[in-house]
XYZ file of C-alpha atoms in Angstrom:
701
model
C 88.939 42.139 254.060
C 85.798 40.119 253.477
C 83.059 42.203 251.891
C 80.009 41.680 249.724
C 80.531 43.193 246.261
C 77.883 43.598 243.577
C 78.444 44.720 239.958
C 78.058 48.422 240.793
C 80.586 48.145 243.635
C 83.042 46.437 241.270
C 82.385 49.050 238.583
C 83.099 51.877 241.036
C 86.320 50.140 242.070
C 87.501 49.960 238.441
C 86.678 53.618 237.826
C 88.763 54.634 240.826
C 91.704 52.265 240.281
C 91.885 51.934 236.486
C 90.856 55.358 235.172
C 91.621 58.972 235.933
C 87.963 59.966 236.082
C 86.829 61.626 239.317
C 83.921 59.837 241.009
C 81.039 60.905 243.215
C 79.982 57.722 244.993
C 76.523 58.024 246.462
C 73.721 55.795 247.600
C 70.887 55.518 250.050
C 71.566 55.062 253.744
C 72.977 51.592 254.435
C 74.249 50.829 250.904
C 77.892 50.355 251.905
C 79.554 53.698 251.136
C 81.825 53.425 254.179
C 82.684 49.846 253.247
C 83.709 51.018 249.784
C 85.970 53.724 251.245
C 87.762 51.205 253.453
C 88.123 48.782 250.550
C 89.703 51.382 248.259
C 92.049 52.533 251.026
C 93.330 48.957 251.372
C 93.408 47.955 247.703
C 94.389 50.953 245.552
C 97.917 51.320 244.198
C 97.450 55.070 243.808
C 98.919 57.625 246.213
C 95.998 58.928 248.252
C 94.858 60.758 251.361
C 91.470 60.520 253.115
C 89.854 63.768 254.239
C 86.530 64.716 255.823
C 84.779 67.982 256.746
C 84.706 67.368 260.526
C 87.135 65.973 263.058
C 84.898 63.121 264.143
C 84.172 62.140 260.536
C 87.901 62.230 259.783
C 88.758 59.970 262.736
C 86.006 57.526 261.757
C 87.276 57.457 258.166
C 90.893 57.036 259.236
C 92.018 60.356 257.799
C 92.434 64.039 258.488
C 90.184 67.092 258.196
C 90.142 69.129 255.008
C 91.039 72.298 256.889
C 94.034 70.828 258.702
C 95.503 69.030 255.677
C 95.378 72.109 253.434
C 95.879 74.592 256.294
C 92.732 76.510 255.347
C 91.297 79.304 257.498
C 87.998 78.701 259.300
C 86.060 81.234 257.264
C 84.511 81.316 253.800
C 86.782 81.083 250.789
C 85.242 83.656 248.496
C 87.920 85.299 246.355
C 85.288 87.173 244.330
C 84.015 88.962 247.449
C 86.799 91.394 248.512
C 85.031 92.520 251.668
C 85.549 89.052 253.113
C 89.321 89.317 253.012
C 89.968 90.399 256.592
C 92.642 89.797 259.176
C 90.923 86.460 259.807
C 91.353 85.263 256.245
C 94.772 85.170 254.696
C 94.523 85.425 250.913
C 95.415 82.089 249.341
C 98.393 83.423 247.399
C 100.139 84.489 250.626
C 99.576 81.259 252.497
C 102.466 78.801 252.436
C 102.499 75.104 253.291
C 105.467 73.214 254.686
C 107.758 71.648 252.089
C 106.794 68.086 253.004
C 103.088 68.862 252.678
C 103.821 70.457 249.284
C 105.542 67.239 248.178
C 102.543 65.164 249.250
C 100.240 67.450 247.291
C 102.468 67.382 244.184
C 102.533 63.586 244.128
C 98.888 62.855 244.948
C 97.034 60.591 242.539
C 93.763 60.332 244.440
C 92.000 62.597 246.933
C 89.258 60.830 248.922
C 86.677 63.072 250.626
C 84.177 61.366 252.924
C 80.817 62.866 253.974
C 80.896 65.127 250.932
C 77.287 66.249 251.536
C 78.527 68.315 254.492
C 81.330 69.974 252.480
C 80.498 73.509 251.393
C 81.054 74.669 247.839
C 83.505 77.367 248.923
C 85.596 74.851 250.874
C 85.874 72.653 247.797
C 86.972 75.692 245.776
C 89.625 76.457 248.399
C 90.903 72.887 247.973
C 90.979 73.424 244.205
C 92.978 76.670 244.532
C 95.522 75.048 246.846
C 95.993 71.991 244.622
C 96.409 74.079 241.471
C 98.921 76.342 243.172
C 101.244 73.681 244.549
C 100.915 71.262 241.655
C 101.476 74.107 239.176
C 98.590 72.741 237.170
C 95.587 74.798 236.080
C 93.313 71.813 235.576
C 90.458 71.536 238.120
C 91.946 70.336 241.425
C 95.383 70.426 239.870
C 94.670 67.281 237.852
C 94.113 65.121 240.960
C 91.455 62.413 240.746
C 88.682 62.911 243.317
C 86.671 60.222 245.072
C 83.779 61.977 246.800
C 81.637 59.773 249.046
C 78.304 60.752 250.522
C 74.611 61.338 249.953
C 73.325 64.808 249.135
C 69.932 63.732 250.510
C 71.392 63.375 253.980
C 72.885 66.064 256.214
C 73.572 69.372 254.500
C 76.506 71.790 254.900
C 76.335 74.361 257.684
C 76.341 78.077 256.862
C 76.379 80.576 259.713
C 73.917 83.436 259.474
C 76.589 86.134 259.137
C 78.181 84.161 256.277
C 75.005 83.597 254.302
C 74.856 87.047 252.547
C 78.395 86.582 251.250
C 77.823 82.985 250.167
C 74.722 83.980 248.230
C 76.785 86.402 246.156
C 78.801 83.532 244.729
C 76.781 80.305 244.995
C 73.100 79.472 244.357
C 73.354 77.105 247.346
C 76.188 76.000 249.667
C 76.052 72.340 248.517
C 79.340 70.912 247.232
C 78.051 70.410 243.683
C 77.908 74.192 243.186
C 81.679 74.434 243.596
C 83.060 76.457 240.672
C 85.914 73.982 240.240
C 83.691 70.899 240.471
C 81.409 72.242 237.747
C 84.440 72.340 235.441
C 85.412 68.777 236.352
C 84.148 65.957 234.182
C 83.319 63.616 237.048
C 81.023 60.623 237.030
C 78.317 59.755 239.556
C 77.903 56.144 240.692
C 75.032 55.165 242.958
C 75.279 52.078 245.150
C 71.851 50.460 245.173
C 71.857 47.395 247.416
C 70.598 48.356 250.891
C 72.125 46.209 253.631
C 70.627 47.964 256.672
C 66.916 47.388 255.947
C 65.449 44.170 254.550
C 61.737 45.099 254.669
C 60.700 46.047 251.108
C 57.715 48.139 252.250
C 59.851 50.137 254.686
C 62.528 50.624 252.035
C 59.923 52.070 249.683
C 58.800 54.528 252.374
C 62.405 55.636 252.922
C 62.978 56.009 249.181
C 59.859 58.138 248.892
C 61.168 60.464 251.630
C 64.627 60.587 250.090
C 63.426 61.228 246.557
C 60.753 63.791 247.454
C 57.893 61.474 246.443
C 55.968 61.844 249.690
C 52.174 61.704 249.335
C 49.393 61.254 251.837
C 49.740 57.461 251.833
C 53.412 57.768 252.775
C 52.616 60.258 255.527
C 49.870 57.997 256.870
C 52.225 54.991 256.948
C 54.927 56.950 258.777
C 52.522 58.572 261.209
C 51.060 55.202 262.101
C 54.162 55.023 264.296
C 53.139 58.100 266.334
C 53.669 57.185 270.014
C 53.935 53.571 268.916
C 55.552 52.589 272.194
C 56.531 54.226 275.451
C 60.062 55.212 276.326
C 61.074 52.366 278.605
C 64.533 53.738 279.205
C 66.035 51.136 276.899
C 65.375 52.853 273.594
C 67.489 55.564 272.056
C 65.912 58.940 271.293
C 67.025 60.971 268.261
C 66.727 64.754 268.561
C 67.472 67.671 266.273
C 69.516 69.755 268.739
C 72.275 69.079 271.246
C 70.380 70.877 274.000
C 67.451 68.463 273.656
C 69.660 65.387 273.852
C 71.705 66.783 276.761
C 68.500 67.625 278.666
C 67.104 64.107 278.291
C 70.393 62.476 279.296
C 70.836 64.720 282.352
C 67.313 64.055 283.652
C 67.590 60.322 283.207
C 71.020 60.148 284.833
C 69.903 62.243 287.819
C 66.895 59.994 288.284
C 69.019 56.917 288.809
C 69.978 55.911 292.359
C 73.516 55.133 293.345
C 76.934 56.691 293.134
C 78.075 58.811 290.179
C 81.426 57.671 288.781
C 83.606 59.980 286.678
C 85.989 58.753 283.982
C 88.457 61.294 282.620
C 90.059 60.836 279.219
C 93.811 60.660 278.776
C 95.018 62.965 275.978
C 98.489 62.621 274.487
C 100.086 64.833 271.854
C 98.021 66.816 269.374
C 94.321 66.089 269.741
C 92.140 69.241 269.495
C 89.097 69.446 271.725
C 86.725 69.916 268.778
C 87.475 66.392 267.511
C 87.188 64.463 270.784
C 85.460 61.190 269.804
C 84.027 60.655 273.307
C 83.270 62.809 276.342
C 86.401 64.104 278.062
C 84.702 63.439 281.392
C 82.234 60.549 281.193
C 79.874 60.384 284.191
C 78.100 57.064 284.763
C 75.907 55.289 287.271
C 74.844 51.696 287.370
C 71.722 51.572 285.196
C 72.917 54.228 282.718
C 71.907 53.591 279.117
C 74.973 53.905 276.917
C 75.961 53.578 273.298
C 79.258 52.227 272.050
C 81.049 54.796 269.913
C 83.432 52.560 268.007
C 83.792 49.024 266.690
C 85.507 46.349 268.721
C 88.187 44.456 266.737
C 87.118 41.269 268.551
C 83.480 41.789 267.603
C 82.031 42.100 271.119
C 80.451 45.446 270.270
C 80.016 47.837 267.368
C 79.594 51.561 266.828
C 75.962 52.319 267.684
C 75.276 49.269 269.876
C 72.980 50.174 272.807
C 73.547 48.738 276.263
C 73.091 49.359 280.001
C 75.751 49.741 282.660
C 75.138 46.950 285.191
C 78.267 47.215 287.308
C 81.094 49.669 288.026
C 84.059 48.359 289.994
C 86.270 50.449 292.260
C 89.187 49.975 289.860
C 87.198 51.666 287.078
C 86.082 48.560 285.215
C 82.603 48.931 283.646
C 80.248 46.067 282.858
C 77.708 46.677 280.081
C 74.764 44.462 279.239
C 73.018 44.551 275.884
C 69.538 46.078 275.768
C 66.992 43.346 276.260
C 69.453 41.151 278.096
C 72.179 38.967 276.701
C 75.777 38.505 277.626
C 77.466 41.329 279.465
C 80.783 42.876 278.411
C 83.544 44.240 280.601
C 84.584 47.457 278.888
C 88.034 48.982 279.121
C 89.342 52.291 277.758
C 90.330 52.273 274.094
C 92.528 54.548 272.047
C 91.687 56.828 269.136
C 94.421 58.279 266.944
C 94.670 61.687 265.369
C 96.735 61.405 262.203
C 98.544 63.610 259.771
C 99.919 62.570 256.407
C 103.693 62.510 255.974
C 106.291 61.012 253.651
C 108.324 58.020 254.825
C 111.921 57.246 253.788
C 110.690 55.527 250.626
C 108.621 58.571 249.655
C 105.305 56.857 250.377
C 102.387 58.864 251.778
C 101.680 57.393 255.195
C 99.398 58.353 258.082
C 101.407 59.354 261.136
C 99.898 59.466 264.615
C 100.296 62.949 266.119
C 97.917 62.513 269.046
C 96.086 59.880 271.055
C 92.815 59.971 272.981
C 92.123 57.225 275.513
C 88.654 56.825 277.020
C 85.864 54.313 277.541
C 84.175 53.797 274.136
C 80.811 54.809 275.592
C 78.392 57.716 275.443
C 75.305 58.318 277.586
C 72.614 57.486 275.110
C 69.068 57.830 276.229
C 69.227 60.501 273.523
C 71.665 61.658 270.803
C 71.349 64.154 267.956
C 70.419 63.077 264.461
C 73.783 64.463 263.251
C 75.652 62.132 265.616
C 73.543 59.203 264.486
C 74.676 59.407 260.849
C 76.196 56.101 259.814
C 74.715 54.200 262.787
C 72.090 51.454 262.881
C 69.489 50.829 265.611
C 66.766 48.277 266.278
C 64.501 50.700 268.212
C 64.442 54.508 268.089
C 62.204 57.289 269.330
C 62.392 60.168 266.869
C 61.771 63.722 268.000
C 62.106 65.702 264.763
C 59.532 68.402 265.461
C 62.308 71.044 265.402
C 64.035 69.798 262.269
C 66.024 72.698 260.823
C 67.920 71.188 257.912
C 66.989 69.256 254.806
C 67.767 65.576 255.194
C 67.434 65.404 258.970
C 64.174 63.477 258.977
C 65.427 61.045 256.344
C 68.618 60.390 258.298
C 66.622 59.784 261.482
C 64.152 57.385 259.848
C 66.858 55.467 257.985
C 68.839 54.711 261.163
C 66.324 52.005 262.093
C 66.243 48.520 260.641
C 62.450 48.397 260.411
C 59.343 50.561 260.555
C 58.197 48.601 263.601
C 61.262 49.768 265.494
C 60.289 53.466 265.118
C 58.194 55.523 267.498
C 57.482 59.171 266.573
C 57.210 61.869 269.239
C 55.393 64.172 266.849
C 53.692 63.626 263.480
C 55.765 63.808 260.297
C 54.608 66.666 258.082
C 55.330 67.271 254.453
C 56.962 70.616 255.214
C 59.497 68.897 257.448
C 60.700 66.325 254.949
C 60.490 67.967 251.550
C 63.914 67.935 249.919
C 65.930 70.940 248.845
C 65.098 71.902 245.253
C 68.818 72.120 244.461
C 69.426 68.595 245.738
C 66.391 67.280 243.872
C 67.636 68.758 240.593
C 71.135 67.387 241.203
C 69.854 63.874 241.898
C 67.583 63.937 238.852
C 70.707 64.287 236.701
C 72.404 61.143 238.043
C 72.982 58.801 235.065
C 71.672 55.273 234.976
C 73.916 52.460 236.134
C 73.797 50.855 232.677
C 75.149 53.964 230.960
C 78.000 54.219 233.456
C 78.868 50.527 233.096
C 78.816 50.683 229.296
C 81.375 53.492 229.311
C 83.851 51.746 231.628
C 85.990 49.886 229.063
C 86.242 53.050 227.004
C 87.219 55.039 230.113
C 90.004 52.583 231.009
C 91.422 52.658 227.491
C 91.066 56.440 227.424
C 93.020 56.758 230.679
C 95.834 54.644 229.220
C 96.094 56.882 226.162
C 95.743 60.049 228.239
C 98.797 59.046 230.268
C 100.705 57.951 227.149
C 100.002 61.272 225.422
C 100.980 63.132 228.572
C 104.369 61.398 228.591
C 105.221 62.565 225.076
C 103.537 65.976 225.263
C 106.152 68.749 225.206
C 104.182 71.948 225.842
C 104.965 72.212 229.536
C 108.640 71.358 229.045
C 109.007 74.065 226.387
C 107.282 76.565 228.702
C 109.592 75.723 231.597
C 112.661 75.902 229.330
C 111.612 79.401 228.263
C 111.079 80.381 231.914
C 114.584 79.131 232.739
C 116.085 81.016 229.780
C 114.407 84.253 230.775
C 116.135 84.189 234.169
C 119.412 84.570 232.191
C 118.325 87.578 230.160
C 120.293 90.776 230.659
C 123.503 90.782 232.724
C 123.883 87.016 233.052
C 123.364 86.556 229.333
C 126.419 88.753 228.673
C 128.594 86.947 231.231
C 127.739 83.495 229.909
C 127.298 84.221 226.233
C 128.208 80.702 225.058
C 125.907 79.033 227.499
C 123.083 81.414 226.658
C 123.420 80.612 222.964
C 123.286 76.953 223.946
C 120.021 77.597 225.753
C 118.612 79.257 222.637
C 119.670 76.443 220.310
C 118.138 73.799 222.539
C 114.996 75.874 222.901
C 114.654 75.650 219.131
C 115.216 71.864 219.244
C 112.564 71.459 221.953
C 110.100 73.588 219.987
C 110.636 71.373 216.950
C 110.122 68.344 219.183
C 106.913 69.900 220.483
C 105.567 70.169 216.924
C 106.454 66.533 216.296
C 104.821 65.568 219.621
C 101.585 67.278 218.595
C 101.497 65.231 215.397
C 102.358 62.080 217.343
C 99.517 62.699 219.786
C 97.064 62.989 216.878
C 98.369 59.644 215.633
C 97.941 58.089 219.084
C 94.370 59.356 219.319
C 93.646 57.877 215.894
C 94.998 54.513 217.069
C 92.886 54.830 220.219
C 89.708 55.344 218.174
C 90.313 52.880 215.356
C 92.309 49.954 216.745
C 91.747 47.510 219.565
C 93.008 44.077 220.543
C 96.435 43.708 218.914
C 98.586 46.645 220.031
C 101.712 45.670 218.088
C 101.387 48.691 215.783
C 100.998 50.978 218.808
C 104.098 49.525 220.467
C 106.109 50.001 217.263
C 105.059 53.645 216.942
C 105.878 54.307 220.598
C 109.287 52.635 220.217
C 110.189 54.792 217.227
C 108.940 57.919 218.957
C 111.094 57.081 221.974
C 114.146 56.873 219.726
C 113.434 60.353 218.370
C 112.558 62.214 221.585
C 114.972 60.656 224.076
C 118.256 62.056 222.648
C 116.771 65.566 222.452
C 115.462 65.450 225.995
C 118.625 63.878 227.444
C 120.755 66.566 225.822
C 118.445 69.282 227.181
C 118.544 67.776 230.672
C 122.342 67.518 230.736
C 122.864 71.012 229.346
C 120.346 72.721 231.663
C 121.794 70.904 234.689
C 125.267 72.141 233.808
C 123.909 75.668 233.392
C 122.154 75.500 236.758
C 125.470 75.359 238.669
C 127.081 78.382 237.014
C 127.791 81.213 239.409
C 125.410 84.186 239.382
C 126.294 87.240 241.464
C 122.849 88.813 241.593
C 121.071 87.196 244.536
C 117.534 87.744 243.197
C 118.432 86.406 239.753
C 120.170 83.412 241.350
C 117.047 82.561 243.370
C 114.796 82.805 240.317
C 117.190 80.738 238.233
C 117.369 78.011 240.890
C 113.562 77.789 241.169
C 113.179 77.687 237.383
C 115.946 75.066 237.106
C 114.268 72.829 239.684
C 110.909 72.925 237.892
C 112.586 72.294 234.540
C 114.658 69.380 235.843
C 111.568 67.660 237.265
C 109.812 67.926 233.901
C 112.840 66.731 231.911
C 113.560 63.937 234.379
C 110.004 62.590 234.112
C 110.156 62.712 230.305
C 113.583 61.079 230.058
C 112.964 58.350 232.605
C 109.458 57.637 231.337
C 110.474 57.385 227.683
C 113.577 55.402 228.595
C 111.393 52.923 230.495
C 109.180 52.503 227.432
C 112.226 52.051 225.227
C 113.695 49.360 227.475
C 110.545 47.358 228.191
C 108.917 47.783 224.787
C 105.596 48.924 226.217
C 103.988 51.719 228.193
C 102.769 50.836 231.705
C 100.651 53.438 233.512
C 101.741 52.288 236.981
C 105.433 52.617 236.020
C 104.844 56.103 234.637
C 103.013 57.228 237.791
C 105.848 55.841 239.908
C 108.417 57.768 237.879
C 106.430 61.001 238.261
C 106.259 60.506 242.018
C 109.974 59.724 242.388
C 110.981 62.710 240.252
C 108.815 65.098 242.237
C 110.081 63.786 245.573
C 113.781 63.950 244.725
C 115.728 66.656 246.542
C 117.634 68.529 243.860
C 120.952 70.056 244.843
C 122.607 71.825 241.963
C 126.338 71.287 242.405
C 129.165 70.961 239.928
C 129.477 67.293 240.828
C 125.789 66.605 240.233
C 125.852 68.427 236.918
C 128.524 66.125 235.384
C 130.354 69.174 234.062
C 131.358 68.962 230.424
C 131.952 71.325 227.578
C 128.582 72.893 227.019
C 128.978 73.338 223.319
C 130.344 71.025 220.686
C 129.094 67.892 222.448
C 126.218 67.162 220.200
C 128.028 65.600 217.266
C 125.889 63.802 214.730
C 124.446 60.687 216.279
C 124.656 57.527 214.195
C 121.053 56.383 214.542
C 121.726 52.787 213.524
C 124.475 52.496 216.146
C 122.347 54.246 218.738
C 119.535 51.723 218.186
C 121.989 48.806 218.459
C 123.397 50.214 221.720
C 119.870 50.769 223.057
C 119.038 47.158 222.219
C 122.205 45.948 223.957
C 121.408 47.989 227.078
C 117.841 46.631 227.132
C 119.177 43.067 227.001
C 121.601 43.862 229.809
C 118.741 45.404 231.774
C 116.759 42.149 231.585
C 119.817 39.985 232.271
C 121.290 41.920 235.223
C 118.025 43.290 236.656
C 119.555 46.674 237.455
C 118.395 50.145 236.368
C 119.442 51.147 232.849
C 121.305 54.253 233.980
C 123.572 52.037 236.152
C 124.543 50.089 233.046
C 125.173 53.197 230.951
C 123.772 56.695 231.161
C 121.899 57.890 228.081
C 124.336 60.760 227.520
C 127.245 58.283 227.468
C 125.376 56.060 225.041
C 124.790 59.018 222.719
C 128.473 60.005 222.891
C 129.452 56.469 221.858
C 126.937 56.576 219.002
C 128.463 59.895 217.902
C 132.210 59.204 218.290
C 132.184 55.444 217.415
C 135.220 54.444 219.573
C 137.400 51.614 218.229
C 139.917 51.141 221.035
C 140.000 51.043 224.803
C 141.670 54.452 224.814
C 138.885 55.889 222.635
C 136.217 54.452 224.904
C 137.846 55.697 228.138
C 138.059 59.222 226.718
C 134.255 59.429 226.688
C 132.744 61.198 229.685
C 130.993 58.744 231.991
C 132.904 55.634 230.831
C 135.716 54.720 233.216
C 137.834 51.685 234.030
C 135.066 50.025 236.054
C 132.620 50.374 233.155
C 135.214 49.059 230.721
C 135.849 46.015 232.883
C 132.121 45.182 232.855
C 131.043 46.218 229.374
C 134.041 47.478 227.386
C 134.647 44.439 225.185
C 130.936 44.177 224.344
C 130.713 47.864 223.393
C 133.828 47.718 221.208
C 132.477 44.624 219.456
C 129.281 46.527 218.641
C 131.118 49.604 217.335
C 133.523 47.433 215.285
C 130.636 45.579 213.676
C 128.943 48.912 212.918
C 132.131 50.277 211.288
C 132.651 47.154 209.170
C 129.166 47.443 207.701
C 129.542 51.093 206.720
C-alpha cells in the first residue's frame, strides 16, 4: 500500500501499534483519516474489528455496524433513566451474545470506530457495558484499546425529538466525547494536519475559519463572493441539506430528458439489510443522465465521487459514462458490495466473513445529493444549497468537499448563524494537545506499555479472586463430601495469597526500574528470570490441582454448573500466567506480542473438564519440597532443548513433571518411569540426559 506519511501519521501509527493508549484520530476534511484507517487495518499485529455508526459507513470502511456487532437495540442506552426500559429495550444484563461473538470480544486488542462524530454518547456507553460484561473487566471498555476516527466539526450525531428529553437527563450533549466511559478513559487526541484535498492556501484558511468558529465579516464576504457564481449547466453537482430536496432536483432533471427510461434492478444475495444498500435498488437512467460513481474502481478508471454523464445504454444493459467536461468514456458494469460479520477461523484469528452480497451498477443519479452523503467525497465544481442547514457542521462539510473556492457556487448567502459551531464541540477542540507534546510523550508511552503488560503478567489479584470464587462453589455439602480436596483448595489459596503479596512488591520493583533505568535491561531480565522461578511452581501446582478438582462428581445440578463456570474462568487465568511466565523463563526476556498471543490462545481454547484432561493424580502429598538448584538446572536443560528442537516446552516436559523430578531426584530408570507424565517414549528421548543431571546434582550434595 503506497501512501504518503508525515511525522504525525507515523506518530499515530506507533501509538496504535506499540502502546495500549486509546487514540482519537482527528483532522480537517481531506487530511487522510480514511487512509490511516486502511493502513492500520493492513499493518497492525493486534486483533481488531472495524465498526461504524451506519451501514453505508461500515461498508465503506470494510467493517460492520456498531449495533449489529454488539447486538444493541435501536433505542437509547440510558441505564440511569428507568422509564426508558420498555419492551423495545432489553436491559443489558439480560441480553446474551453467541459464544463465538463472546470469544471475539474477549480476545480483542483493538476496537476501531470510524465516523466517530456521528456516534452518540449513549451508544458508546452501551459498547462499554457490553465489553466490560463479556471481558469480565471493569476497566473502561473492558480494557480494549480504542481507535476513534473522525472530526467532531463535521456531521453530528442524530437524536430524535422523542429521545431528546431522556438524553438531556444524562448527557450535556449527545456528542461521543460526553460518554461516561470515555470520560474515564485516558485517551490521547492526535490531529492530522496535512490537507491533501485543497492546495489553495487562501481557501484553506477560509475553511479553517469556518471549522474553528473564527468567522468574521471578511470570511463571510469571501464566501459570499461565490453567490450565484455560475449557472447550473446540468454538469455540476448540487449539495442539499435534505433528501427531499435532492430527490426533487434529480426527478425533475431526469423527467426533462428525452429518450427511453431504463431500469436496473440490484441483485441481493444472503443477508444485506435494506437500510445499508450502497446504491439504489432500482436505478433508473436515460441517456444524458448526470451520475456519480459510488465506489472506487480497482483499475483506477473511476473513483467514489467522480461525476459523469450517461452517453449510451445498450439493450444488453451495458452503460457508457463520459466524464464531465468530456474525456474518455467508460463502459460500466455491475459491481459487488459485501456485507461482513466478524468470525473466528480455525486458527482462532478474527476474520471478516461475507454474509451478504449486493450487485448493482456503481452509479447514483447526481444532479443533487445530500451533504450527509457527500462526506468523504471530493468534487471540482459544486452548487451548495445550505439555506435549510439543520445541524452543526453541515456547511463546513459542504464547503470542504470542493478542491477550490472557484469551484463553489452558493444558492443562498452564508450567514454566521448557519455556520457557528456547537459550543460543546468548540470547547472539546480547544482542549486538543499540541502535536509536539504528543510526540514528546511517545517513547515514554511505548516503554510504559511494555511495563504495563509485564506487570499484568505477574499480577496475582485476579487469580486469587477467581480461586476464591471457585472455592466458594464447594462450600457446604460438597465441602463435606470432598474434605481432602477442599483442604487442598484452602492450602493453595493461602499459597496464592502469599504469592500475591510477593507480586505486589515485585511490581513496585518493576515500576522503579521503569522510572530509573533505561538502555541496558540486563538487570530487568535477571529480576524477571528469578521471579519466574518463584511464581511458576506455585501457579503450575494450582493449575494442576484445580483441574483435577474440576472433574470431581457433584450431584447438585446448580452447584455443578456454578463450579464448572468458576473452573473455566480460573483455568484461563492460571493458563495465561503459567504459559506467559514459562515463555519468559525459556526465552530469557518478556515479549509483548508473545504475551498477547498467549492470552488470545488461552481465551479461545475450548475447555472440557474430563478425568483424562485433568491428569488425575493424588491431590495431596504431591508437593514435596522442590530442590531449587535442581529445578533451575532442569529448567535450563529444557530451555536448551527448546532452542535445539524448536518444539513447545510442554512437549519436551510438562512443568508438573519437571517439579516432580526436582522433588524426588530419581536415580534409575525405574525411579524416573514412576513419575507421572514420564513414560517410555519420554525416557527414550530424554531419560539418559535427565538421569545425568540428577546424578550430578546428588554427587554435589
